[in-house]
Every structure is written in structure tokens, then in C-alpha cells.
PDB file of C-alpha atoms and ligand atoms in Angstrom:
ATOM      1  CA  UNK A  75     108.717 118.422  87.982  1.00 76.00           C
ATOM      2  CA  UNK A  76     105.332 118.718  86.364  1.00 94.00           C
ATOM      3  CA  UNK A  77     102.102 119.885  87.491  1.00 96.00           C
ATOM      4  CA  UNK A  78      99.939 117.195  88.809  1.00 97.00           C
ATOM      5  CA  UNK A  79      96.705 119.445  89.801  1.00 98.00           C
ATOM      6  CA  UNK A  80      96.429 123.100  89.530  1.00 98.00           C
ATOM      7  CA  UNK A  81      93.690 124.298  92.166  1.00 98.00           C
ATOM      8  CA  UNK A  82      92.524 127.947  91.341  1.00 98.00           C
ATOM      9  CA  UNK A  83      89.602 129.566  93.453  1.00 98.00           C
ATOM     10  CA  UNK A  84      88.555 127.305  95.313  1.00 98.00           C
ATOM     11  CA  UNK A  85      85.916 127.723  97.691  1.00 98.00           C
ATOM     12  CA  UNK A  86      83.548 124.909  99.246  1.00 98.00           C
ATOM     13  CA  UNK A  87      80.250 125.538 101.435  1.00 98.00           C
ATOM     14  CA  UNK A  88      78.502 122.627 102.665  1.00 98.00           C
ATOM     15  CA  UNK A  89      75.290 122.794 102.592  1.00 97.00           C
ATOM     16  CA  UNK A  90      73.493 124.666 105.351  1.00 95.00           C
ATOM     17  CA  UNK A  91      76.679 126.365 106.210  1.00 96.00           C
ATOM     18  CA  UNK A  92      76.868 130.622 105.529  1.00 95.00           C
ATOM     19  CA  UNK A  93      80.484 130.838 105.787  1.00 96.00           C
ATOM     20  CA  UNK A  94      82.826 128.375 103.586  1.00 98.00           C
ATOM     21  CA  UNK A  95      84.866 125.397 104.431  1.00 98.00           C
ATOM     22  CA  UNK A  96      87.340 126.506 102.182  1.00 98.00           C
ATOM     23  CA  UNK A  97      87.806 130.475 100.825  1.00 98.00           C
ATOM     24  CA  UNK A  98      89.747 131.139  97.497  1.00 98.00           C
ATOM     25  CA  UNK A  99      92.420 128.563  97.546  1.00 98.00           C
ATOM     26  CA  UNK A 100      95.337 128.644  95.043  1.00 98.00           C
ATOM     27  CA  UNK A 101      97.448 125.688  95.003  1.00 98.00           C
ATOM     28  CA  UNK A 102      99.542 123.834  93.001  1.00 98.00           C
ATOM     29  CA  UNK A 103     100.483 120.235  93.351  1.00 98.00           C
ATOM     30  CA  UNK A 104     103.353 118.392  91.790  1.00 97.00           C
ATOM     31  CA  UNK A 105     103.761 115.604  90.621  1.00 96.00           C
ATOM     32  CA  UNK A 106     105.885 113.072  92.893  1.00 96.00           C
ATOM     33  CA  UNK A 107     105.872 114.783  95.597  1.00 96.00           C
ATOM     34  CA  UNK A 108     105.145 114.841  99.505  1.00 96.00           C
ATOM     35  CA  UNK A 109     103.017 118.005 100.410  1.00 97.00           C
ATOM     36  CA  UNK A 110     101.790 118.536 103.756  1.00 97.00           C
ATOM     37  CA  UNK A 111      98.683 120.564 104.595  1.00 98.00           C
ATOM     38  CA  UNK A 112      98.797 121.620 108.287  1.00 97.00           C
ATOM     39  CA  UNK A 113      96.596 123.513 110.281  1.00 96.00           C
ATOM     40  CA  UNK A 114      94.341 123.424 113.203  1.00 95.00           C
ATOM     41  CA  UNK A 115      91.084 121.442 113.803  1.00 95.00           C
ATOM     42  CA  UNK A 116      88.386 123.124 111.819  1.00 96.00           C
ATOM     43  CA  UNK A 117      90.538 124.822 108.887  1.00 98.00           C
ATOM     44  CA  UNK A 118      89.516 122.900 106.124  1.00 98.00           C
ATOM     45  CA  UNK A 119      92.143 120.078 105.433  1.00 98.00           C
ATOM     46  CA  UNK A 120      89.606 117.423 105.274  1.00 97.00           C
ATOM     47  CA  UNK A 121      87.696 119.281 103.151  1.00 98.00           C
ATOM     48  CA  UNK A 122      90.599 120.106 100.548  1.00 98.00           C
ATOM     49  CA  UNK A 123      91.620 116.105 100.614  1.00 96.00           C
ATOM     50  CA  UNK A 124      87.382 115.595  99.684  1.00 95.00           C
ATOM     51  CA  UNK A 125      87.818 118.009  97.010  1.00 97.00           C
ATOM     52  CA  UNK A 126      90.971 117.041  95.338  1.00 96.00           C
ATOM     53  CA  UNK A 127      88.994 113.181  95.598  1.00 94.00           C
ATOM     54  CA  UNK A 128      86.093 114.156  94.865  1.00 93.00           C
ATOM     55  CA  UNK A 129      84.320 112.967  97.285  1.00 92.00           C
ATOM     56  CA  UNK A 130      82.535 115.862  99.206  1.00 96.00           C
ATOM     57  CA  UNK A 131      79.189 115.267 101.053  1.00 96.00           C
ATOM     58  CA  UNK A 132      76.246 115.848  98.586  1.00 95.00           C
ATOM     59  CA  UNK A 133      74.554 119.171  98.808  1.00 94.00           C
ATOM     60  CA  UNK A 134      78.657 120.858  99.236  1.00 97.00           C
ATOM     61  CA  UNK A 135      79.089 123.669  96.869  1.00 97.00           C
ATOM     62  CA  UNK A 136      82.460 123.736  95.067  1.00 97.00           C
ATOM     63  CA  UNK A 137      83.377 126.857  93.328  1.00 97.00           C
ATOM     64  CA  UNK A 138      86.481 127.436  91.114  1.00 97.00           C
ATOM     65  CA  UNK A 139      88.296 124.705  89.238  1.00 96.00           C
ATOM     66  CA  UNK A 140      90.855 121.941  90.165  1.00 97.00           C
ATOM     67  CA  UNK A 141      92.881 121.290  86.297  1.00 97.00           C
ATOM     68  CA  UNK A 142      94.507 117.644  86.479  1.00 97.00           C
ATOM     69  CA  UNK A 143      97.030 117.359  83.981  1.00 95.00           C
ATOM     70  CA  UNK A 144      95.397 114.003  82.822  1.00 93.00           C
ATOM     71  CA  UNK A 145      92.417 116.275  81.924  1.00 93.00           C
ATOM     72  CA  UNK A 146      89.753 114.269  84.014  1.00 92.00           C
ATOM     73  CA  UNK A 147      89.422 113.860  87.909  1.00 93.00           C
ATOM     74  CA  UNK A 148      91.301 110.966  89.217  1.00 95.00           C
ATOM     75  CA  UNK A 149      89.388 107.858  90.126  1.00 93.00           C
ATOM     76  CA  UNK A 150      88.821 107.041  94.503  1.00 91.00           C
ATOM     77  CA  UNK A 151      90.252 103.661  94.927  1.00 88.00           C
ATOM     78  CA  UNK A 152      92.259 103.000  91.372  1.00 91.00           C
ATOM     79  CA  UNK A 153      94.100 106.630  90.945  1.00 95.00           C
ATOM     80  CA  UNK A 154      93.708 107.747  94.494  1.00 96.00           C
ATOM     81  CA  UNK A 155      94.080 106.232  97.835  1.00 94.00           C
ATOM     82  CA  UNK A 156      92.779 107.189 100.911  1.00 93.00           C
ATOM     83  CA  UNK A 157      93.858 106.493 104.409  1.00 93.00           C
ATOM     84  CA  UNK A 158      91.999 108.033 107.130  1.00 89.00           C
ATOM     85  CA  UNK A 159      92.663 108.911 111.016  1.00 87.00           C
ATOM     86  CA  UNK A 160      90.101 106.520 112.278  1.00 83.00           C
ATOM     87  CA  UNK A 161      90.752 103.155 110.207  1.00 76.00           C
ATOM     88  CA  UNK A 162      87.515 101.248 111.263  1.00 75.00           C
ATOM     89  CA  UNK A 163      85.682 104.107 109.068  1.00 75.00           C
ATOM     90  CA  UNK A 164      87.346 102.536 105.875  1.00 78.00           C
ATOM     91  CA  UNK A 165      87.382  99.252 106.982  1.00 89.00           C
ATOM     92  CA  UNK A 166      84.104  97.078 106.938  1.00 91.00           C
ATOM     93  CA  UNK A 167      83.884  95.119 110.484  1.00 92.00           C
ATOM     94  CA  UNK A 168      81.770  92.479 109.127  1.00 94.00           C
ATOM     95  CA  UNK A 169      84.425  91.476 106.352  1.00 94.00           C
ATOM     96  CA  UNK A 170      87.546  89.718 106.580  1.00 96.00           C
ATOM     97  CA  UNK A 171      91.016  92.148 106.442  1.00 96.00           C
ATOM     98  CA  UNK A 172      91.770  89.489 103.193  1.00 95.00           C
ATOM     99  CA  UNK A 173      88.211  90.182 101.647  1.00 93.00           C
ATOM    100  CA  UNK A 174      88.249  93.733 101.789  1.00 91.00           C
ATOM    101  CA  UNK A 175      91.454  94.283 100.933  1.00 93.00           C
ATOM    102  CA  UNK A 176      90.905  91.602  97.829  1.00 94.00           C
ATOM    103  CA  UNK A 177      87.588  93.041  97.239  1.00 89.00           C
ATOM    104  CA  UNK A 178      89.041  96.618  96.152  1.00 84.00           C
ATOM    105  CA  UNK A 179      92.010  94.718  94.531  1.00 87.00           C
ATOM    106  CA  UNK A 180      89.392  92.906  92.693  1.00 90.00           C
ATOM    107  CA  UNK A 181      87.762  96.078  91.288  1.00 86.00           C
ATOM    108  CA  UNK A 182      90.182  98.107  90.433  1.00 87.00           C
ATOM    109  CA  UNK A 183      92.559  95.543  88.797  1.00 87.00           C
ATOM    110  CA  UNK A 184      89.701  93.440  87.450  1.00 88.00           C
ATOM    111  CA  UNK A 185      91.177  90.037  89.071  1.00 91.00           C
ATOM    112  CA  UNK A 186      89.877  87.130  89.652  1.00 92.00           C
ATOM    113  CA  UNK A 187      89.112  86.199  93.726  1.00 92.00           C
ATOM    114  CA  UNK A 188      92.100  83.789  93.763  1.00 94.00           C
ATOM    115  CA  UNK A 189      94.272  86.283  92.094  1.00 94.00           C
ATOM    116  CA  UNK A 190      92.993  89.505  94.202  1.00 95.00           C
ATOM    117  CA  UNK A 191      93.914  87.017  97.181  1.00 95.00           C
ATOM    118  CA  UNK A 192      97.227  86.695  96.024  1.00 96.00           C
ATOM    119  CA  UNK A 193      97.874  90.463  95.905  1.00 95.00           C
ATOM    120  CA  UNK A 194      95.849  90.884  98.940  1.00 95.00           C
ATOM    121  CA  UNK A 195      98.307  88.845 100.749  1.00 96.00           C
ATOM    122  CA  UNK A 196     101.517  90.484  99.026  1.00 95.00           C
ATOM    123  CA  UNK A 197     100.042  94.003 100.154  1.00 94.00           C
ATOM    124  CA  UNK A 198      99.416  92.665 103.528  1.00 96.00           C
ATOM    125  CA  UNK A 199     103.386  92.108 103.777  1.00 95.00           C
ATOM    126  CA  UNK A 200     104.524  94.797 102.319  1.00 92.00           C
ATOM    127  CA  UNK A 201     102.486  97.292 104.746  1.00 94.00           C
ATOM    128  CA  UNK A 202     104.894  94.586 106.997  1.00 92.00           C
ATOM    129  CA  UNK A 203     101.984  93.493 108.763  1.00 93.00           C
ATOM    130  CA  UNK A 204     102.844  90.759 111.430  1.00 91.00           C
ATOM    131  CA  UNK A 205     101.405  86.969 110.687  1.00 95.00           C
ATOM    132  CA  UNK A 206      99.866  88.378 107.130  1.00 96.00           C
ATOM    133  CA  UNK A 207      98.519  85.489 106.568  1.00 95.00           C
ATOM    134  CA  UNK A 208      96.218  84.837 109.898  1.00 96.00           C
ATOM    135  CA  UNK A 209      95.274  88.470 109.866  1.00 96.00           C
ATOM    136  CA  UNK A 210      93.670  87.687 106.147  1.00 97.00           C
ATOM    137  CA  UNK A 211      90.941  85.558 108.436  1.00 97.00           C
ATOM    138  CA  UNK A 212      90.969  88.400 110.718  1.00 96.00           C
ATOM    139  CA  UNK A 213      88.183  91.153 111.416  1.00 96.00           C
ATOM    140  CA  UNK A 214      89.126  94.274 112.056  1.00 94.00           C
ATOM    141  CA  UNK A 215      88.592  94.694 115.718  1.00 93.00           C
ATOM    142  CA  UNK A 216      90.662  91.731 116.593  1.00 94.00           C
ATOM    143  CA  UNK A 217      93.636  93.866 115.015  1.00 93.00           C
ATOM    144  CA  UNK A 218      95.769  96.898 116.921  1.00 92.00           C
ATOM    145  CA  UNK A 219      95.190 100.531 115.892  1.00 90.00           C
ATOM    146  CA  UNK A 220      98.405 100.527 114.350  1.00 91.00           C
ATOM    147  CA  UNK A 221      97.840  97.389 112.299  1.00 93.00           C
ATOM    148  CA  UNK A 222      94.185  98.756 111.404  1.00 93.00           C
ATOM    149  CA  UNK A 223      96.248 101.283 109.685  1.00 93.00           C
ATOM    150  CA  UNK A 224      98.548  99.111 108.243  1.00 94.00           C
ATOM    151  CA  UNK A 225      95.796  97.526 106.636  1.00 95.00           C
ATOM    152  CA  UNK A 226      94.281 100.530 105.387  1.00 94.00           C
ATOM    153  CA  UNK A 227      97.296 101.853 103.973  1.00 94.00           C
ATOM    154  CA  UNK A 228      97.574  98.641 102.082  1.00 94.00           C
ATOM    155  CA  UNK A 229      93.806  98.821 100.889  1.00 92.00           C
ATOM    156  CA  UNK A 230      94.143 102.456  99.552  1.00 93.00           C
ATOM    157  CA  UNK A 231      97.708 100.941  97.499  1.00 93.00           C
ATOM    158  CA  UNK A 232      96.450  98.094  96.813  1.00 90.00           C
ATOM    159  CA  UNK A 233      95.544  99.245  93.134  1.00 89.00           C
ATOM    160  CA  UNK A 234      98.400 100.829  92.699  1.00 90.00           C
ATOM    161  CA  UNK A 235      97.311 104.902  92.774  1.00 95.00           C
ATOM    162  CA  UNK A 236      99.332 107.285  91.262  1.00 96.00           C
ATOM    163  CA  UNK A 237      98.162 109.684  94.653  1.00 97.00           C
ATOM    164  CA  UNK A 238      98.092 109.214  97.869  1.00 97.00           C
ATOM    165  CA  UNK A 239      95.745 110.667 100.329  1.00 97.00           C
ATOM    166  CA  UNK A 240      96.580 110.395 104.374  1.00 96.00           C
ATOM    167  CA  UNK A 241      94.205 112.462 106.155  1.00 96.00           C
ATOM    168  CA  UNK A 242      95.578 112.578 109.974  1.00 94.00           C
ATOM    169  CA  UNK A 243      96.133 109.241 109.168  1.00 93.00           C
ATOM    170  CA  UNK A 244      98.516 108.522 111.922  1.00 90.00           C
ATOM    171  CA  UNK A 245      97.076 111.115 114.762  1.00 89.00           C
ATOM    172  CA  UNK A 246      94.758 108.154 116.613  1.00 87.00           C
ATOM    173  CA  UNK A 247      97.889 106.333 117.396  1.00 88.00           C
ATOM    174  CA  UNK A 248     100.662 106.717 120.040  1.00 88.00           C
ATOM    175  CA  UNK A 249     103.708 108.266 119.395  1.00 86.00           C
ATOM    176  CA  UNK A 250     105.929 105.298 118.917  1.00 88.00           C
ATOM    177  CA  UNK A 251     103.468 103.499 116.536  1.00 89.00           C
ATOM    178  CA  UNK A 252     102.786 106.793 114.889  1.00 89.00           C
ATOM    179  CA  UNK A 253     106.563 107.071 113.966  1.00 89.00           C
ATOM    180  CA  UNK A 254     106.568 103.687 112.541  1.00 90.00           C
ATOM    181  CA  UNK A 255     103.415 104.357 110.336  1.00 91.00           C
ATOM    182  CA  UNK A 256     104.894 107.389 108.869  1.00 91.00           C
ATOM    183  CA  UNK A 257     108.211 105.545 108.145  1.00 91.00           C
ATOM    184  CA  UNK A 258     106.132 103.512 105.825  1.00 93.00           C
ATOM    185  CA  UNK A 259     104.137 105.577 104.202  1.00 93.00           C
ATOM    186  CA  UNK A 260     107.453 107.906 103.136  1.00 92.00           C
ATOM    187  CA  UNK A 261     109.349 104.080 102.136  1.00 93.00           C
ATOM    188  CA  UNK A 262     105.776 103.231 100.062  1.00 94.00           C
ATOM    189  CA  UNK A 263     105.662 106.267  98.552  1.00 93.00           C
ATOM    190  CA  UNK A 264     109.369 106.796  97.909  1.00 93.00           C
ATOM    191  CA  UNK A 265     108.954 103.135  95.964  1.00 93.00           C
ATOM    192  CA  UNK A 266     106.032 104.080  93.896  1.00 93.00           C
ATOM    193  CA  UNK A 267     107.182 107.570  92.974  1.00 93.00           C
ATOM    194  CA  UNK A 268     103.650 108.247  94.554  1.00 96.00           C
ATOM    195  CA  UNK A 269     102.296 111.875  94.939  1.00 97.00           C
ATOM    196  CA  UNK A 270     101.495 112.100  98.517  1.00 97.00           C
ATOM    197  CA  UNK A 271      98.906 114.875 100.495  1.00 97.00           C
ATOM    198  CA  UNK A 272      99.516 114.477 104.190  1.00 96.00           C
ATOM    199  CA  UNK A 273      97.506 115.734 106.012  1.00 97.00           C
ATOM    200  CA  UNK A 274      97.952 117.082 110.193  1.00 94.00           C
ATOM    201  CA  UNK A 275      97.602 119.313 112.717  1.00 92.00           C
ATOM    202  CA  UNK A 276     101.259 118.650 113.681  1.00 91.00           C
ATOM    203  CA  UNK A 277     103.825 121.059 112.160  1.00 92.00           C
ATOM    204  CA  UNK A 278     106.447 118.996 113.529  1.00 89.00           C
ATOM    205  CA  UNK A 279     105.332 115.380 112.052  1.00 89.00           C
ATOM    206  CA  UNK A 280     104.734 116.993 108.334  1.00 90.00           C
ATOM    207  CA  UNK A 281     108.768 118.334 108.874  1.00 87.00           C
ATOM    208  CA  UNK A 282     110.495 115.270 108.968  1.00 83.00           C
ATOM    209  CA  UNK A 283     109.181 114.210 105.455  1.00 84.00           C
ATOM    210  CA  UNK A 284     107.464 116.788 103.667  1.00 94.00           C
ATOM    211  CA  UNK A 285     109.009 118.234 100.505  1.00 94.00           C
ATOM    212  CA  UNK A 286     106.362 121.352 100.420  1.00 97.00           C
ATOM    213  CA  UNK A 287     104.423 122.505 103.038  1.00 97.00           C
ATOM    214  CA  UNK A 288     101.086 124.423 102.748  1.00 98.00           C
ATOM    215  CA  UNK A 289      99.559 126.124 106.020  1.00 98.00           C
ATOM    216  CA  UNK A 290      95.684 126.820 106.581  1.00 98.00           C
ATOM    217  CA  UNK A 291      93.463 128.661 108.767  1.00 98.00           C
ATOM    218  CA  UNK A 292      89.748 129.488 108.740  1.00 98.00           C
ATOM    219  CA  UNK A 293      89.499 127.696 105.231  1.00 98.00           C
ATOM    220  CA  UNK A 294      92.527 130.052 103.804  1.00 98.00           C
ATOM    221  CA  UNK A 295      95.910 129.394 102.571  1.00 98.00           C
ATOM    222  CA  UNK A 296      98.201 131.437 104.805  1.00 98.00           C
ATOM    223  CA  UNK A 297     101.387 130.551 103.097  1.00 98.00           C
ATOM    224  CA  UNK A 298     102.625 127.488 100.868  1.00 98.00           C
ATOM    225  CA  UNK A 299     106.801 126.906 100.177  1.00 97.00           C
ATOM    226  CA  UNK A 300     109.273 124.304 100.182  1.00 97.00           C
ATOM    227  CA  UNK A 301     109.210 123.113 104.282  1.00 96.00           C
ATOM    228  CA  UNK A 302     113.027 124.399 105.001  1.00 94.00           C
ATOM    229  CA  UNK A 303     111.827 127.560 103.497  1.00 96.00           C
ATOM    230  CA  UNK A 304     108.855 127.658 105.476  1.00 96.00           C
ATOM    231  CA  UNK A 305     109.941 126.928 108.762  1.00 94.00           C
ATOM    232  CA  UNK A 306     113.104 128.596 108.939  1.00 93.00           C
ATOM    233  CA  UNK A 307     111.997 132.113 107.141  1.00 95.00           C
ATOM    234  CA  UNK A 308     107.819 131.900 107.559  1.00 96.00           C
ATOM    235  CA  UNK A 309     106.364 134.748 105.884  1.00 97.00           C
ATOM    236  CA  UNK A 310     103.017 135.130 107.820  1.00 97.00           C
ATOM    237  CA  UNK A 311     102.748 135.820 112.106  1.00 97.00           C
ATOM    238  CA  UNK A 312     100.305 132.847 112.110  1.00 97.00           C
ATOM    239  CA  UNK A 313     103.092 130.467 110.706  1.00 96.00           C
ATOM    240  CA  UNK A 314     105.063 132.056 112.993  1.00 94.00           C
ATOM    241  CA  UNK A 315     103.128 131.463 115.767  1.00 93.00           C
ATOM    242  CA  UNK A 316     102.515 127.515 114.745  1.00 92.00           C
ATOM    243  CA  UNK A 317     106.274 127.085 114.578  1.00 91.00           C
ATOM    244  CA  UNK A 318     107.009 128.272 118.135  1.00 89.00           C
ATOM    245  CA  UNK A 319     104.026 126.716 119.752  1.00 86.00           C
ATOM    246  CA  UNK A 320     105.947 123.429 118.530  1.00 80.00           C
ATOM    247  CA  UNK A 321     109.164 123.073 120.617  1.00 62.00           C
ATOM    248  CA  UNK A 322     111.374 120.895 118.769  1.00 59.00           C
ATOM    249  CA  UNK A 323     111.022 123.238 115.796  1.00 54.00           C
ATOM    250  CA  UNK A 324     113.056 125.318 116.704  1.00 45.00           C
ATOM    251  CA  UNK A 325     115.894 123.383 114.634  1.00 47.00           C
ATOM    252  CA  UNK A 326     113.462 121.869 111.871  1.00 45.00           C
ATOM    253  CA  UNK A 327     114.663 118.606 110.912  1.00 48.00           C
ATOM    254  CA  UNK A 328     114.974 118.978 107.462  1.00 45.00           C
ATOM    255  CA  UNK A 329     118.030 121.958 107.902  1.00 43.00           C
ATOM    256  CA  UNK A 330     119.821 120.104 110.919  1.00 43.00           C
ATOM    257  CA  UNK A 331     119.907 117.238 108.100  1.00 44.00           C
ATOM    258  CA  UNK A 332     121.455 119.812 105.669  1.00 41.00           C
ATOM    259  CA  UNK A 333     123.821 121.268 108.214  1.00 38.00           C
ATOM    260  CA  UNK A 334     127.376 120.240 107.353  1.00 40.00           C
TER     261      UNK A 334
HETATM  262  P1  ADP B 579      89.843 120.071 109.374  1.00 52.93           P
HETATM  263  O1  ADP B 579      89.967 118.797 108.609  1.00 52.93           O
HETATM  264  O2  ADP B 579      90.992 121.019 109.166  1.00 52.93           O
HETATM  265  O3  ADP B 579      89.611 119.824 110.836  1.00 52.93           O
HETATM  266  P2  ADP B 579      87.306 120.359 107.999  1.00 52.93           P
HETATM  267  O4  ADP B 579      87.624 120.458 106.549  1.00 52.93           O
HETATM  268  O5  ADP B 579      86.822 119.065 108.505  1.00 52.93           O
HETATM  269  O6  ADP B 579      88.572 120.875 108.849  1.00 52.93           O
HETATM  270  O7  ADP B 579      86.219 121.436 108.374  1.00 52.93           O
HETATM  271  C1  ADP B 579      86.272 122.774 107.918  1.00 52.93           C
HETATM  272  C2  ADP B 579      84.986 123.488 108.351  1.00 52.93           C
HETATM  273  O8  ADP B 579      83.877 122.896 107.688  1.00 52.93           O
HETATM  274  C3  ADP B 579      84.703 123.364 109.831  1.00 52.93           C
HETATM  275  O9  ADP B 579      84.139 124.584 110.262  1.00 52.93           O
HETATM  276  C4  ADP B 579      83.691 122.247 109.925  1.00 52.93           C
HETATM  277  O10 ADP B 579      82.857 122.406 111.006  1.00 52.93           O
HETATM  278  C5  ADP B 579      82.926 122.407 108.608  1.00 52.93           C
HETATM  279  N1  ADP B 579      82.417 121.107 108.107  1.00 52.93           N
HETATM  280  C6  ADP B 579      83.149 120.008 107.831  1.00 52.93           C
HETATM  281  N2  ADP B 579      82.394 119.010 107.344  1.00 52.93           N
HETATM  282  C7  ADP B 579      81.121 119.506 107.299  1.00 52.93           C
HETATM  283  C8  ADP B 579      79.869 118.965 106.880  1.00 52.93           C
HETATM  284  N3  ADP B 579      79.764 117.726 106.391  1.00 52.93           N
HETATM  285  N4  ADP B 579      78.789 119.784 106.975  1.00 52.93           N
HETATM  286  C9  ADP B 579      78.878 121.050 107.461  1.00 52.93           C
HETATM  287  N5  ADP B 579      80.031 121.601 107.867  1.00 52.93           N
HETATM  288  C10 ADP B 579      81.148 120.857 107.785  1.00 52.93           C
HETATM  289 MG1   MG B 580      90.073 116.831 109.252  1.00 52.93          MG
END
């Protein structure tokens, strides 16, 4: 597996702030796979997901260097998508779901309307969307949480990115609708041989699916490993202490799968 991003030294501090967002980081990520960054509110997820997109509030200071392997930052919207925990902060409530979601499509694939349409529509099914094409007319607040997020997921795919970005993208929702969205973000990613960041404060969520697991606190990395690894032998007391503060990790899910 090849190295997508190599992140050495990283520290952010927005501005006004004395201590940083994010202290020192050191983190590799692959390409292809699904890494989960977990750790509590406040201990600079967000912040790592603005950095790696490049899309931190102006006045941040970023120290240290992120090294893509393509040799230049990946491009919001065409090489990186972005879903977010609160959908109506991507999605534009005075637009159409079919005109934003064509709009971007538009863009990044230079299309023509009728064509970004098209693919609009085709996204809209594949996020499996119910009545695709009535919710093209739709606005956003006549939709479900859950199919807000359906729709987001298939704006930030919709030009095909290489990464993908879901930052507590599925913590608004309730658990049952939550389980569905993640089932389709690891099938959508599994298809596209996309690299995928998740994002959340839940240990046991980023388990089920996440090839690599990288804990934070207080804007550090406290450990980073392959998520079996991690959960069944965690190195640090804090990973220790996130582990049994989640009851059903005592078993993680990825060893009972490799149980005999
Ligand atoms: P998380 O996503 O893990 O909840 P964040 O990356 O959002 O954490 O925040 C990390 C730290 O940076 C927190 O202390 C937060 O208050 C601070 N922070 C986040 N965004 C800003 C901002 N725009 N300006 C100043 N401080 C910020
Ligand atoms: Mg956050």
C-alpha cells in the first residue's frame, strides 16, 4: 500500500487562541484505506480533517508539512469530499437537492446542465435515496436527516474524489439510520477504492469498519495502529480508558469476525 499523505509536525493555532488545536502530529495515511480518528469533543479532529482539506478558517496558523504523494494539495470538491455532521451546513436551503448536487457535478466535471442532471440523478440513486427523482425538486428541509445525508454524501462523490472526508458525519442521526449511513459509506468507498478519514467520538462505530485507527486528545496523537491491534492490546491508559468506557468493546468486532 502506498503513502497517500505523510503529515509530519503538525501543529495548528487559530487565531486568537494561545494553546494549539493540534500539537506535533505525525501521521501517515494510506492510500485506499479506512482510517478513523476518534476522540472526544474538543481534541482536534475537525481541525485535522480542515487541514488535510485545506480548508482552515483564515487567520489559523499551520506549522509543519502535510507531503501528498501527488506533490500538490488535493482539490475540496474534485479530489476530496466532504460530508459533515450537520448536512444543512453543506447543503444550500434555497437550491434544489438536483441543482446543488448538479451544480458541483457541473464544476468539477465541466458538464453541461443537462448532463450534470443526468449524473445528479444517478448519484441520487446510488446514495439509494427513496423517489430520486421527486427529491431532485426537493429543498432540503422537506427531506429527513438521514436523507439530508444521503444527499450530501452523494454531493461530496459526486465528482468522483479519490478521498473521502466524513466528519461525525453520521452522529446527528439515530442509531438505526446511523447504521444504515455507515453501511453506505463503507459499500461507496469499498466501490471506488476511495481513501476514507472518518471521523467520531465513538470508538465503537469507527470498529466495525475501520482498517487503522488513530486516537486524539488535547490536539495530540495518543496512539495510531491497525484497529484489532488497537483495541485488543492499546498501548496508552487513555486508550485504555476509551475502550472500557464503551461496553460492547469489550469483544471488538473486528476479532469476533476473525475468531474461528
Ligand atoms: P473536535 O472536532 O475534536 O471536537 P476541534 O478540532 O473542533 O475538535 O477543536 C479543537 C480545539 O480548537 C478546541 O479547543 C476548539 O475549541 C478549538 N477551535 C476549533 N475551531 C476553532 C476556531 N474556528 N477558532 C478558535 N478555536 C477553535
Ligand atoms: Mg469536530
Amino acid at each position: 500500500m502506498s503513502t497517500l499523505c505523510e503529515i509530519r509536525n503538525l501543529s495548528v493555532t487559530y487565531r486568537g487562541q494561545t494553546l494549539p488545536a493540534l500539537d506535533h502530529i505525525d501521521l501517515d495515511i494510506t492510500t485506499g484505506e479506512r482510517l478513523a480518528i476518534i476522540g472526544e469533543s474538543g481534541s482536534g479532529k475537525s481541525t485535522l480533517a480542515r487541514a488535510v482539506a485545506g480548508l482552515l478558517p483564515p487567520g489559523a496558523k499551520l506549522a509543519g508539512e502535510m507531503r501528498w504523494s501527488s506533490g500538490g494539495s488535493p482539490l475540496p470538491g474534485r479530489d476530496l469530499g466532504f460530508v459533515f455532521q450537520d448536512p444543512s451546513s453543506s447543503l444550500n436551503p434555497v437550491l434544489t437537492i438536483g441543482e446543488q448536487v448538479a451544480e458541483g457535478v457541473r464544476r468539477h466535471l465541466r458538464l453541461s446542465w443537462r448532463e450534470a442532471y443526468a449524473h445528479a440523478l444517478k448519484m441520487l440513486e446510488r446514495v439509494r435515496l427513496s423517489q430520486p427523482d421527486k427529491a431532485m425538486r426537493a429543498f432540503p428541509h422537506q427531506l429527513s436527516g438521514g436523507q439530508r445525508q444521503r444527499v450530501a454524501i452523494a454531493a461530496a462523490l459526486a465528482a468522483k474524489p479519490g478521498i473521502l472526508i466524513a466528519d461525525e458525519a453520521t452522529s446527528a442521526l439515530d442509531m438505526v439510520v446511523q447504521a444504515e449511513i455507515v453501511s453506505l459509506l463503507d459499500e461507496l468507498v469499498r466501490e471506488a477504492s476511495m481513501t476514507l478519514i472518518f471521523i467520531t467520538h465513538d470508538i465503537g462505530l469507527a470498529s466495525g469498519f475501520a482498517n487503522r485507527v488513530a486516537i486524539f486528545k488535547d490536539g495530540r496523537l495518543v496512539e495510531a495502529g491497525p484497529t484489532g491491534l488497537v483495541l485488543s492490546s492499546p498501548r496508552e491508559a487513555y486508550t485504555r480508558t476509551l475502550i472500557a468506557s464503551h461496553r460492547d468493546l469489550t469483544t471488538p468486532p473486528l476479532i469476533r469476525e476473525a475468531a474461528p
